Tab-separated table of C-alpha atoms in Angstrom:
chain	number	residue	atom	x	y	z
A	1	MET	CA	-143.601	-75.574	-55.513
A	2	ALA	CA	-147.261	-74.722	-54.985
A	3	ARG	CA	-148.373	-71.264	-56.034
A	4	THR	CA	-150.821	-69.170	-54.069
A	5	ASP	CA	-153.746	-67.972	-56.217
A	6	SER	CA	-153.941	-64.250	-55.546
A	7	GLY	CA	-157.102	-63.586	-57.540
A	8	ARG	CA	-158.331	-60.694	-59.612
A	9	LEU	CA	-156.888	-57.219	-59.037
A	10	GLU	CA	-159.485	-54.507	-58.499
A	11	VAL	CA	-158.442	-50.921	-57.763
A	12	ARG	CA	-160.947	-48.186	-56.965
A	13	ASP	CA	-160.354	-44.449	-56.406
A	14	LEU	CA	-156.678	-44.898	-55.554
A	15	GLN	CA	-155.009	-41.694	-54.365
A	16	LEU	CA	-151.413	-41.285	-53.248
A	17	SER	CA	-149.481	-38.124	-52.437
A	18	PHE	CA	-146.164	-37.219	-50.843
A	19	ARG	CA	-145.300	-34.333	-48.544
A	20	LEU	CA	-142.745	-31.894	-49.953
A	21	PRO	CA	-140.055	-30.222	-47.778
A	22	GLY	CA	-142.078	-26.988	-47.634
A	23	GLY	CA	-145.156	-28.771	-46.325
A	24	ASP	CA	-147.152	-28.906	-49.546
A	25	ARG	CA	-148.274	-32.268	-50.927
A	26	LEU	CA	-147.453	-33.639	-54.372
A	27	THR	CA	-150.053	-35.902	-55.958
A	28	ALA	CA	-148.372	-39.070	-57.216
A	29	LEU	CA	-151.374	-41.214	-58.202
A	30	GLU	CA	-155.039	-40.713	-59.036
A	31	ILE	CA	-156.404	-44.016	-60.354
A	32	GLU	CA	-160.195	-44.169	-60.635
A	33	THR	CA	-160.387	-47.827	-61.612
A	34	LEU	CA	-158.085	-50.658	-62.645
A	35	THR	CA	-159.068	-54.290	-63.103
A	36	ILE	CA	-156.672	-57.090	-64.049
A	37	ASP	CA	-157.755	-60.710	-64.339
A	38	PRO	CA	-155.540	-63.472	-62.914
A	39	GLY	CA	-152.822	-64.629	-65.290
A	40	THR	CA	-152.837	-61.428	-67.371
A	41	THR	CA	-149.512	-59.925	-68.456
A	42	VAL	CA	-149.494	-56.131	-68.221
A	43	ALA	CA	-146.980	-53.506	-69.343
A	44	ILE	CA	-146.992	-50.031	-67.811
A	45	MET	CA	-145.348	-47.207	-69.746
A	46	GLY	CA	-144.810	-43.556	-68.925
A	47	PRO	CA	-142.220	-40.815	-68.648
A	48	SER	CA	-139.910	-40.342	-65.675
A	49	GLY	CA	-141.836	-38.995	-62.695
A	50	ALA	CA	-145.193	-40.265	-63.937
A	51	GLY	CA	-145.698	-42.418	-60.832
A	52	LYS	CA	-144.924	-45.865	-62.253
A	53	THR	CA	-142.882	-47.150	-59.310
A	54	SER	CA	-145.344	-45.583	-56.862
A	55	LEU	CA	-148.133	-47.507	-58.589
A	56	LEU	CA	-146.285	-50.820	-58.218
A	57	TYR	CA	-145.660	-50.059	-54.541
A	58	ALA	CA	-149.322	-49.177	-53.952
A	59	LEU	CA	-150.561	-52.311	-55.726
A	60	THR	CA	-148.451	-54.514	-53.455
A	61	GLY	CA	-148.874	-52.702	-50.138
A	62	ILE	CA	-145.324	-51.384	-49.859
A	63	VAL	CA	-146.872	-47.930	-49.532
A	64	ARG	CA	-150.354	-47.282	-48.193
A	65	PRO	CA	-152.423	-44.874	-50.314
A	66	ASP	CA	-154.191	-41.830	-48.939
A	67	GLY	CA	-157.511	-43.147	-50.210
A	68	GLY	CA	-159.179	-45.839	-52.268
A	69	THR	CA	-158.935	-49.622	-52.240
A	70	VAL	CA	-156.629	-52.261	-53.695
A	71	CYS	CA	-158.080	-55.788	-53.670
A	72	TRP	CA	-156.412	-58.981	-54.805
A	73	GLY	CA	-159.180	-61.568	-54.915
A	74	GLU	CA	-160.942	-61.369	-51.578
A	75	VAL	CA	-158.044	-59.623	-49.822
A	76	GLU	CA	-158.265	-55.851	-49.543
A	77	ILE	CA	-154.616	-55.061	-48.835
A	78	THR	CA	-155.331	-51.374	-48.188
A	79	SER	CA	-157.218	-52.374	-45.033
A	80	LEU	CA	-154.385	-54.497	-43.648
A	81	LYS	CA	-151.874	-53.462	-41.006
A	82	GLU	CA	-148.279	-53.070	-42.162
A	83	SER	CA	-147.222	-56.421	-40.688
A	84	GLU	CA	-150.186	-58.120	-42.384
A	85	ARG	CA	-149.328	-56.499	-45.726
A	86	ASP	CA	-145.731	-57.673	-45.364
A	87	ARG	CA	-146.897	-61.231	-44.681
A	88	TRP	CA	-149.334	-61.177	-47.602
A	89	ARG	CA	-146.648	-59.827	-49.940
A	90	ARG	CA	-144.077	-62.472	-48.923
A	91	ARG	CA	-146.553	-65.240	-49.705
A	92	ASN	CA	-148.032	-63.848	-52.895
A	93	VAL	CA	-145.678	-61.427	-54.651
A	94	GLY	CA	-142.368	-61.787	-56.424
A	95	PHE	CA	-141.031	-58.223	-56.741
A	96	ILE	CA	-138.132	-57.256	-59.019
A	97	PHE	CA	-137.006	-53.869	-57.704
A	98	GLN	CA	-135.385	-51.295	-59.946
A	99	ASP	CA	-132.462	-51.048	-57.503
A	100	PHE	CA	-132.487	-54.854	-56.963
A	101	ASN	CA	-132.407	-54.826	-53.102
A	102	LEU	CA	-129.909	-57.691	-52.994
A	103	ILE	CA	-128.138	-58.441	-49.716
A	104	ALA	CA	-124.445	-57.561	-49.803
A	105	GLY	CA	-122.141	-60.260	-48.543
A	106	LEU	CA	-124.345	-63.108	-49.768
A	107	SER	CA	-123.793	-65.149	-52.906
A	108	ALA	CA	-126.210	-65.191	-55.831
A	109	LEU	CA	-127.662	-68.502	-54.659
A	110	GLN	CA	-128.053	-67.273	-51.080
A	111	ASN	CA	-129.842	-64.133	-52.298
A	112	VAL	CA	-132.277	-66.163	-54.377
A	113	LEU	CA	-133.087	-68.311	-51.337
A	114	VAL	CA	-133.708	-65.329	-49.026
A	115	PRO	CA	-137.541	-65.352	-49.504
A	116	ILE	CA	-137.643	-68.939	-48.243
A	117	ARG	CA	-135.641	-68.018	-45.147
A	118	PHE	CA	-138.052	-65.123	-44.498
A	119	GLU	CA	-140.672	-67.826	-43.925
A	120	LYS	CA	-138.382	-69.183	-41.176
A	121	THR	CA	-137.757	-72.412	-43.034
A	122	ARG	CA	-134.513	-73.936	-44.209
A	123	PRO	CA	-134.328	-74.299	-48.007
A	124	SER	CA	-134.802	-77.895	-49.078
A	125	ILE	CA	-132.579	-79.642	-51.598
A	126	ALA	CA	-135.324	-79.236	-54.194
A	127	GLN	CA	-135.559	-75.484	-53.492
A	128	GLN	CA	-131.789	-75.098	-53.756
A	129	GLU	CA	-131.858	-76.936	-57.067
A	130	ARG	CA	-134.678	-74.696	-58.305
A	131	ALA	CA	-132.701	-71.605	-57.295
A	132	GLY	CA	-129.717	-72.850	-59.271
A	133	GLU	CA	-131.951	-73.608	-62.245
A	134	LEU	CA	-133.446	-70.096	-62.186
A	135	LEU	CA	-129.976	-68.532	-62.024
A	136	THR	CA	-128.946	-70.617	-65.022
A	137	ARG	CA	-132.050	-69.627	-66.990
A	138	VAL	CA	-131.383	-65.913	-66.491
A	139	GLY	CA	-127.662	-66.342	-67.195
A	140	ALA	CA	-126.511	-65.175	-63.758
A	141	PRO	CA	-123.028	-66.249	-62.574
A	142	GLN	CA	-122.919	-68.606	-59.608
A	143	LYS	CA	-119.181	-68.990	-59.003
A	144	ARG	CA	-118.419	-65.595	-57.452
A	145	ASP	CA	-118.438	-65.390	-53.679
A	146	THR	CA	-120.854	-62.480	-53.230
A	147	VAL	CA	-123.125	-60.250	-55.275
A	148	ASP	CA	-120.851	-57.305	-54.394
A	149	LEU	CA	-118.482	-58.506	-57.129
A	150	MET	CA	-121.132	-58.563	-59.831
A	151	SER	CA	-121.916	-56.040	-62.534
A	152	ARG	CA	-125.241	-54.214	-62.481
A	153	GLY	CA	-126.592	-56.458	-65.216
A	154	GLU	CA	-125.590	-59.590	-63.303
A	155	MET	CA	-127.235	-58.300	-60.133
A	156	GLN	CA	-130.414	-57.604	-62.086
A	157	ARG	CA	-130.546	-61.217	-63.246
A	158	VAL	CA	-130.111	-62.458	-59.672
A	159	ALA	CA	-132.997	-60.202	-58.616
A	160	VAL	CA	-135.209	-61.756	-61.304
A	161	ALA	CA	-134.386	-65.275	-60.114
A	162	ARG	CA	-135.079	-64.322	-56.485
A	163	ALA	CA	-138.514	-62.931	-57.386
A	164	LEU	CA	-139.510	-66.243	-58.960
A	165	ILE	CA	-138.204	-68.711	-56.370
A	166	MET	CA	-141.533	-68.988	-54.483
A	167	SER	CA	-143.606	-69.438	-57.673
A	168	PRO	CA	-145.638	-66.326	-56.795
A	169	GLY	CA	-149.177	-65.709	-57.984
A	170	ILE	CA	-148.191	-62.090	-58.659
A	171	ILE	CA	-144.985	-61.040	-60.412
A	172	ILE	CA	-144.150	-57.324	-60.216
A	173	ALA	CA	-141.189	-56.045	-62.238
A	174	ASP	CA	-139.836	-52.485	-62.209
A	175	GLU	CA	-137.738	-52.091	-65.381
A	176	PRO	CA	-136.480	-55.714	-65.151
A	177	ILE	CA	-134.325	-55.601	-68.288
A	178	ALA	CA	-133.042	-52.025	-68.146
A	179	SER	CA	-129.417	-53.036	-67.434
A	180	LEU	CA	-129.271	-56.045	-69.749
A	181	ASP	CA	-127.907	-56.564	-73.244
A	182	ALA	CA	-130.241	-57.830	-75.965
A	183	GLU	CA	-129.433	-61.524	-75.465
A	184	ASN	CA	-129.908	-61.520	-71.692
A	185	ALA	CA	-132.955	-59.258	-71.949
A	186	SER	CA	-134.557	-61.769	-74.297
A	187	ALA	CA	-133.844	-64.601	-71.844
A	188	VAL	CA	-135.419	-62.674	-68.961
A	189	ILE	CA	-138.483	-61.756	-71.035
A	190	ASP	CA	-138.918	-65.404	-72.024
A	191	LEU	CA	-138.609	-66.501	-68.397
A	192	LEU	CA	-141.032	-63.936	-66.948
A	193	ILE	CA	-143.717	-64.491	-69.556
A	194	GLY	CA	-143.108	-68.251	-69.627
A	195	ILE	CA	-143.519	-68.664	-65.869
A	196	SER	CA	-146.564	-66.400	-65.902
A	197	ARG	CA	-148.160	-68.622	-68.537
A	198	GLU	CA	-147.102	-71.886	-66.857
A	199	ASN	CA	-148.342	-70.929	-63.384
A	200	GLY	CA	-151.210	-68.621	-64.280
A	201	SER	CA	-149.412	-65.802	-62.462
A	202	THR	CA	-150.320	-62.165	-63.009
A	203	LEU	CA	-147.337	-60.251	-64.415
A	204	ILE	CA	-147.221	-56.450	-64.132
A	205	SER	CA	-144.086	-54.745	-65.417
A	206	VAL	CA	-142.906	-51.187	-65.880
A	207	THR	CA	-140.961	-51.216	-69.127
A	208	HIS	CA	-140.152	-49.165	-72.203
A	209	ASP	CA	-138.796	-52.101	-74.187
A	210	PRO	CA	-140.854	-52.512	-77.403
A	211	VAL	CA	-140.188	-56.252	-77.631
A	212	PHE	CA	-141.352	-56.833	-74.051
A	213	ILE	CA	-144.392	-54.593	-74.528
A	214	GLY	CA	-145.319	-56.381	-77.735
A	215	ARG	CA	-145.542	-59.721	-75.941
A	216	MET	CA	-147.789	-58.508	-73.111
A	217	ASP	CA	-151.571	-58.895	-73.082
A	218	VAL	CA	-152.345	-55.310	-72.103
A	219	THR	CA	-150.444	-52.009	-72.105
A	220	TYR	CA	-151.302	-48.994	-69.948
A	221	ASN	CA	-149.848	-45.514	-70.238
A	222	LEU	CA	-149.311	-43.628	-66.970
A	223	LEU	CA	-148.994	-39.860	-67.136
A	224	GLY	CA	-149.212	-37.480	-64.201
A	225	GLY	CA	-150.336	-40.310	-61.940
A	226	ARG	CA	-153.276	-41.268	-64.163
A	227	LEU	CA	-153.691	-44.335	-66.360
A	228	SER	CA	-154.780	-44.045	-69.943
A	229	GLU	CA	-158.377	-45.111	-70.631
A	230	PRO	CA	-159.140	-47.438	-72.248
A	231	PRO	CA	-156.022	-49.619	-72.108
A	232	ASN	CA	-154.238	-50.448	-75.339
A	233	LYS	CA	-154.912	-54.170	-75.720
A	234	LYS	CA	-152.610	-56.277	-77.834
A	235	VAL	CA	-154.088	-57.309	-81.161
A	236	SER	CA	-154.009	-61.085	-81.568
């Protein structure tokens, strides 16, 4: 399946805040600059409440920042309308959500094929075979009727497979191995990094796993909505 080249990520003066119940605003992100070349694998670390998930959402247009720009190649997603951001994200991003966002009532295979149906096309035989292959590679069960019957770890593996079905140019993962045992975590790490290398996809993951972090090209620390400068680059 052809991958869309999403280009270099360039972030400038990114600011994001949320309104509190009393009317005050809480600053979630203040990122002066962030540049990631295509095909780079990036780990983002930080304590709870540091803004890690908010950063992933801002980088992919799920939330629109209060100020600043986010550009992927020649596309400035911060200038796009919501419908345009949604379309861009469907065609360029494979997102592994921390809470999975699987569709209840559908099987594992049907969930993995959902991104294809969002493009208003019927999955081909080849795409169905690829979905089954991805589920096998992450060790997700395929015999159960629906994802409702799966454990949290099994659902997480289905979510990983779904994020990769379109061979995205950008892979975003929010704690993708948090619910997995060591063996399955290793398989998911191998798959994410392997596909990133094979396709030249940019991989950005929030993680605290030392094995995963050790295999990434670059590690950033996020604290109080701000990234550490300079980044801690992996020693080759």
